[in-house]
Amino acid sequence: MHAASRIIVGVTGSVAAYKAAELVRRLQARGAQVRVVMTEAAEAFVTPLTFQALSGHPVRGALLDPQGEAGMDHITLARWADAVVVAPASADFLARLRAGLADDLLSTLCLATRAPVYLAPAMNQVMWHHPATQDNVATLRGRGCRFIGPNDGGQACGEVGPGRMSEPAEIVTRILDAAGGALRGEHWVITAGPTREPLDPVRFLSNRSSGRMGFALAQAAAQSGAQVSLISGPVALDTPQGVRRHDVETAQQMLEAVMAVAPEAEVFIGCAAVADVRPARYQPVKLGKAALGESLPLARNPDILASVTALTQPPFTVGFAAETDDLEARARAKLRSKNLDMIAANLVGRPGLGFEADRNELLLLWSDGKEHLGPADKAALATTLIDRIVTHREAIRPSANTGI
Ligand code: C5P
């Protein structure tokens, strides 16, 4: 755990608010500095005095409280935090956060902070299952919020199902272990999935990439504490916890999304199967059979990896190569021609491995070495690959992680 962790505990209106007192106590026992912010509804369940006595600091609630703002204004407080944890997070609070409201201190802090925001929902199980809540949760996840729970079990209302707030001990482990993660403070940008290159409003060129490897990498990097931007083509996958997801369709859109964040990133992993070509001309109305002709004029797409390594101060850049033959030689040629730090090559076309599969086998290459990884499931492979990236980055660019 990071001894200097500074954590804002947000308490919203739920019967589980009493558990937040134990959360504050446990965070402090692990050495964290804690400030408590309550919504008005929370005060109907627990008094601010409880949290004031536990945290040793006045509890804040209103946004425009002159006394509070005179001490540490809301922006200063948002910057102060290493993490914000809202526990319990009511259905109403999730909806307000999703809508981007800033009408009390807690919702404003969640908008104004760059620190990770953890949400521990607590509500009746029918409310949790409601499509409105589920939609809010999916959107907030896609924006990088990290959900802890809810757990399954007996509820205060007498029903049984998901909606119980996670236990304080579990919440503390999640927050502090991520805060102490090896990649804390780093920004990793990862591309995943195929791109889709339209010919007309109904037809496109694409490929078989499922996005699973890139999503597994994003999840593993986030679990090690990195801030992860996942730039994904069209896939049928849920956003991993704590990952900021940006959906794109074409290679050109992927390039723009990548170039907007890559200059600030420590690591870039190009895992997407970017279409090499696109139909040369997009037709805004559906082409009839007769108009399709016998051949399709194509144009080359920009190379995203090469654009990243051409930056003045490129991040540590890792590419992927899918080959059907001559794996090592072809991958090594790409390592050089695209100026990559590492490349992960996989032989495609073997049943149960690679494209559209849960398992994979990789040959990892760098300027003067190589290593076979797997076969293993993509989650395990992702964890190993992240570990190798960190190790080789230190060997190849010893200053990369020290800020020198
Ligand atoms: O040259 P090839 O497409 O085989 O290289 C694969 C690697 O290059 C992958 O990491 C892929 O994400 C990346 N790539 C890219 N932009 C392209 C084509 C591929 O970044 N236009």
Coordinates of N, CA, C and O in Angstrom, one line a residue, residues 248-329:
V248 N -14.2 3.2 -32.1 CA -14.0 3.8 -33.4 C -14.4 2.8 -34.5 O -14.7 1.6 -34.1
E249 N -14.5 3.2 -35.7 CA -14.9 2.2 -36.7 C -13.7 2.0 -37.8 O -13.3 0.9 -38.0
T250 N -13.3 3.1 -38.4 CA -12.3 3.0 -39.5 C -10.9 3.2 -38.9 O -10.6 3.7 -37.8
A251 N -9.9 2.8 -39.8 CA -8.5 3.0 -39.5 C -8.2 4.5 -39.3 O -7.4 4.8 -38.4
Q252 N -8.8 5.3 -40.1 CA -8.5 6.7 -40.0 C -9.0 7.3 -38.7 O -8.3 8.0 -38.0
Q253 N -10.2 6.8 -38.2 CA -10.7 7.2 -36.9 C -9.8 6.7 -35.8 O -9.5 7.4 -34.8
M254 N -9.3 5.5 -36.0 CA -8.4 4.9 -34.9 C -7.1 5.7 -34.9 O -6.7 6.0 -33.8
L255 N -6.6 6.1 -36.0 CA -5.4 6.9 -36.0 C -5.6 8.2 -35.3 O -4.8 8.6 -34.4
E256 N -6.7 8.9 -35.5 CA -7.0 10.1 -34.9 C -7.1 10.0 -33.4 O -6.5 10.8 -32.6
A257 N -7.8 8.9 -33.0 CA -8.0 8.7 -31.5 C -6.7 8.4 -30.9 O -6.4 8.8 -29.7
V258 N -5.9 7.6 -31.5 CA -4.5 7.2 -31.0 C -3.7 8.5 -30.9 O -3.0 8.7 -29.8
M259 N -3.6 9.3 -31.9 CA -2.7 10.4 -32.0 C -3.1 11.5 -31.0 O -2.3 12.3 -30.5
A260 N -4.4 11.5 -30.5 CA -4.8 12.4 -29.5 C -4.3 12.1 -28.2 O -4.1 13.0 -27.3
V261 N -3.9 10.8 -27.9 CA -3.5 10.5 -26.6 C -2.0 9.9 -26.5 O -1.4 10.0 -25.5
A262 N -1.5 9.4 -27.6 CA -0.2 8.7 -27.6 C 0.9 9.6 -27.2 O 1.9 9.1 -26.5
P263 N 1.0 10.9 -27.6 CA 2.1 11.7 -27.2 C 2.3 11.8 -25.7 O 3.4 12.0 -25.2
E264 N 1.3 11.6 -24.9 CA 1.4 11.7 -23.5 C 1.6 10.4 -22.8 O 1.7 10.3 -21.6
A265 N 1.5 9.3 -23.6 CA 1.5 8.0 -23.0 C 2.9 7.4 -22.7 O 3.9 7.8 -23.4
E266 N 3.0 6.5 -21.7 CA 4.3 5.9 -21.5 C 4.4 4.6 -22.4 O 5.5 4.3 -22.8
V267 N 3.3 4.0 -22.7 CA 3.4 2.8 -23.5 C 2.2 2.8 -24.5 O 1.1 3.2 -24.2
F268 N 2.5 2.3 -25.7 CA 1.5 2.1 -26.7 C 1.6 0.7 -27.2 O 2.6 0.2 -27.6
I269 N 0.4 0.0 -27.2 CA 0.4 -1.4 -27.7 C -0.6 -1.4 -28.9 O -1.8 -1.1 -28.7
G270 N -0.1 -1.6 -30.1 CA -1.0 -1.7 -31.2 C -1.5 -3.2 -31.4 O -0.8 -3.9 -32.1
C271 N -2.6 -3.5 -30.8 CA -3.0 -4.9 -30.9 C -4.2 -5.0 -31.9 O -4.6 -6.1 -32.2
A272 N -4.7 -3.9 -32.4 CA -5.8 -4.0 -33.3 C -5.3 -4.6 -34.7 O -4.2 -4.4 -35.1
A273 N -6.3 -5.2 -35.3 CA -6.0 -5.7 -36.7 C -6.6 -4.7 -37.6 O -7.7 -4.7 -38.1
V274 N -5.7 -3.7 -37.8 CA -6.1 -2.5 -38.7 C -6.2 -3.0 -40.1 O -5.2 -3.6 -40.6
A275 N -7.3 -2.6 -40.8 CA -7.4 -3.0 -42.2 C -6.3 -2.3 -43.0 O -6.2 -1.0 -42.8
D276 N -5.6 -3.0 -43.8 CA -4.5 -2.3 -44.6 C -5.0 -1.4 -45.6 O -4.4 -0.5 -46.0
V277 N -6.2 -1.8 -46.2 CA -6.7 -1.0 -47.3 C -8.2 -0.7 -47.0 O -8.8 -1.3 -46.1
R278 N -8.7 0.3 -47.7 CA -10.1 0.7 -47.6 C -10.6 0.9 -49.1 O -9.8 1.2 -50.0
P279 N -11.9 0.7 -49.3 CA -12.5 1.1 -50.6 C -12.1 2.5 -50.9 O -12.2 3.4 -50.1
A280 N -11.5 2.7 -52.2 CA -10.9 4.0 -52.5 C -12.0 5.1 -52.4 O -11.7 6.3 -52.0
R281 N -13.2 4.8 -52.7 CA -14.2 5.9 -52.7 C -15.4 5.4 -51.9 O -16.0 4.3 -52.2
Y282 N -15.9 6.2 -50.9 CA -17.1 5.8 -50.2 C -18.3 6.3 -50.9 O -18.3 7.5 -51.3
Q283 N -19.3 5.5 -51.1 CA -20.5 5.9 -51.8 C -21.6 6.1 -50.8 O -22.0 5.2 -50.1
P284 N -22.1 7.3 -50.7 CA -23.1 7.6 -49.6 C -24.4 7.0 -49.8 O -25.2 6.9 -48.9
V285 N -24.7 6.4 -51.0 CA -25.9 5.7 -51.2 C -25.6 4.2 -51.6 O -24.5 4.0 -52.2
K286 N -26.4 3.3 -51.2 CA -26.1 1.9 -51.5 C -26.0 1.6 -53.0 O -26.8 2.0 -53.8
L287 N -24.9 1.0 -53.3 CA -24.6 0.7 -54.7 C -25.5 -0.5 -55.2 O -25.6 -1.5 -54.4
G288 N -26.1 -0.4 -56.3 CA -26.9 -1.6 -56.8 C -25.9 -2.6 -57.4 O -24.7 -2.3 -57.6
K289 N -26.4 -3.8 -57.6 CA -25.5 -4.9 -58.1 C -24.7 -4.4 -59.4 O -23.5 -4.7 -59.5
A290 N -25.5 -3.8 -60.3 CA -24.9 -3.4 -61.5 C -23.7 -2.4 -61.3 O -22.7 -2.5 -62.0
A291 N -23.9 -1.5 -60.4 CA -22.9 -0.5 -60.1 C -21.7 -1.0 -59.4 O -20.6 -0.3 -59.4
L292 N -21.7 -2.2 -58.8 CA -20.6 -2.8 -58.1 C -19.4 -3.1 -59.0 O -18.3 -3.0 -58.6
G293 N -19.7 -3.5 -60.2 CA -18.6 -3.8 -61.1 C -17.9 -5.1 -60.8 O -18.4 -5.9 -60.0
E294 N -16.7 -5.3 -61.4 CA -16.0 -6.6 -61.3 C -14.8 -6.4 -60.3 O -14.3 -7.4 -59.9
S295 N -14.4 -5.2 -60.1 CA -13.2 -5.0 -59.2 C -13.5 -3.8 -58.3 O -14.3 -3.0 -58.6
L296 N -12.7 -3.8 -57.2 CA -13.0 -2.8 -56.2 C -11.7 -1.9 -56.1 O -10.7 -2.4 -55.5
P297 N -11.7 -0.7 -56.5 CA -10.5 0.2 -56.3 C -10.3 0.4 -54.8 O -11.2 0.7 -54.1
L298 N -9.0 0.2 -54.4 CA -8.7 0.3 -53.0 C -7.6 1.4 -52.7 O -6.9 1.7 -53.6
A299 N -7.6 1.9 -51.5 CA -6.6 2.9 -51.1 C -5.9 2.4 -49.9 O -6.6 1.7 -49.1
R300 N -4.7 2.7 -49.6 CA -3.9 2.2 -48.5 C -4.3 3.0 -47.2 O -4.5 4.2 -47.3
N301 N -4.4 2.3 -46.1 CA -4.7 3.1 -44.9 C -3.4 3.5 -44.2 O -2.4 2.9 -44.5
P302 N -3.5 4.6 -43.4 CA -2.3 5.0 -42.7 C -1.8 3.9 -41.7 O -2.7 3.1 -41.2
D303 N -0.5 3.8 -41.5 CA 0.0 2.9 -40.5 C 0.0 3.6 -39.2 O 0.8 4.5 -38.9
I304 N -0.8 3.1 -38.2 CA -0.9 3.7 -36.9 C 0.4 3.6 -36.1 O 0.9 4.5 -35.5
L305 N 0.9 2.3 -36.1 CA 2.1 2.1 -35.3 C 3.2 3.0 -35.8 O 3.9 3.6 -35.0
A306 N 3.4 3.0 -37.1 CA 4.5 3.8 -37.6 C 4.3 5.3 -37.3 O 5.3 6.0 -37.1
S307 N 3.1 5.7 -37.3 CA 2.8 7.1 -36.9 C 3.2 7.4 -35.5 O 3.7 8.5 -35.1
V308 N 2.9 6.4 -34.6 CA 3.3 6.6 -33.2 C 4.8 6.7 -33.0 O 5.3 7.5 -32.3
T309 N 5.5 5.7 -33.7 CA 7.0 5.7 -33.5 C 7.6 6.9 -34.2 O 8.8 7.2 -33.8
A310 N 6.9 7.6 -35.1 CA 7.5 8.8 -35.7 C 7.4 10.0 -34.8 O 7.9 11.1 -35.2
L311 N 6.7 9.9 -33.7 CA 6.6 11.1 -32.8 C 7.9 11.5 -32.3 O 8.8 10.6 -32.2
T312 N 8.1 12.7 -31.9 CA 9.4 13.2 -31.4 C 9.8 12.4 -30.2 O 11.0 12.0 -30.0
Q313 N 8.9 12.2 -29.3 CA 9.2 11.4 -28.1 C 8.2 10.3 -28.0 O 7.2 10.4 -27.2
P314 N 8.4 9.2 -28.8 CA 7.4 8.2 -28.8 C 7.3 7.4 -27.5 O 8.3 7.3 -26.8
P315 N 6.1 6.9 -27.2 CA 6.0 6.0 -26.0 C 6.8 4.7 -26.3 O 7.1 4.5 -27.5
F316 N 7.0 3.9 -25.4 CA 7.5 2.5 -25.6 C 6.4 1.8 -26.4 O 5.3 1.7 -26.0
T317 N 6.8 1.3 -27.6 CA 5.8 0.9 -28.6 C 5.9 -0.6 -28.9 O 7.0 -1.1 -29.2
V318 N 4.7 -1.3 -28.7 CA 4.7 -2.7 -29.0 C 3.7 -3.0 -30.1 O 2.5 -2.5 -30.0
G319 N 4.1 -3.8 -31.1 CA 3.2 -4.1 -32.2 C 2.8 -5.6 -32.1 O 3.4 -6.4 -31.3
F320 N 1.9 -6.0 -32.9 CA 1.5 -7.4 -33.1 C 1.7 -7.7 -34.5 O 1.6 -6.9 -35.4
A321 N 2.0 -9.0 -34.8 CA 2.0 -9.5 -36.2 C 1.3 -10.8 -36.3 O 1.6 -11.7 -35.5
A322 N 0.3 -10.9 -37.2 CA -0.4 -12.1 -37.4 C 0.1 -12.6 -38.7 O 0.0 -11.9 -39.8
E323 N 0.7 -13.8 -38.7 CA 1.3 -14.4 -40.0 C 0.8 -15.8 -40.2 O 0.5 -16.5 -39.2
T324 N 0.8 -16.2 -41.4 CA 0.4 -17.6 -41.7 C 1.7 -18.5 -41.9 O 1.6 -19.7 -41.9
D325 N 2.8 -17.8 -42.2 CA 4.1 -18.6 -42.4 C 5.3 -17.6 -42.2 O 5.1 -16.4 -42.1
D326 N 6.4 -18.3 -42.1 CA 7.7 -17.5 -41.9 C 7.6 -16.5 -40.8 O 8.0 -15.3 -40.9
L327 N 7.0 -16.9 -39.7 CA 6.6 -16.0 -38.6 C 7.7 -15.1 -38.1 O 7.6 -13.9 -38.1
E328 N 8.9 -15.8 -37.7 CA 9.9 -15.0 -37.0 C 10.5 -13.9 -38.0 O 10.7 -12.8 -37.6
A329 N 10.8 -14.4 -39.2 CA 11.5 -13.4 -40.1 C 10.6 -12.3 -40.5 O 11.0 -11.1 -40.5

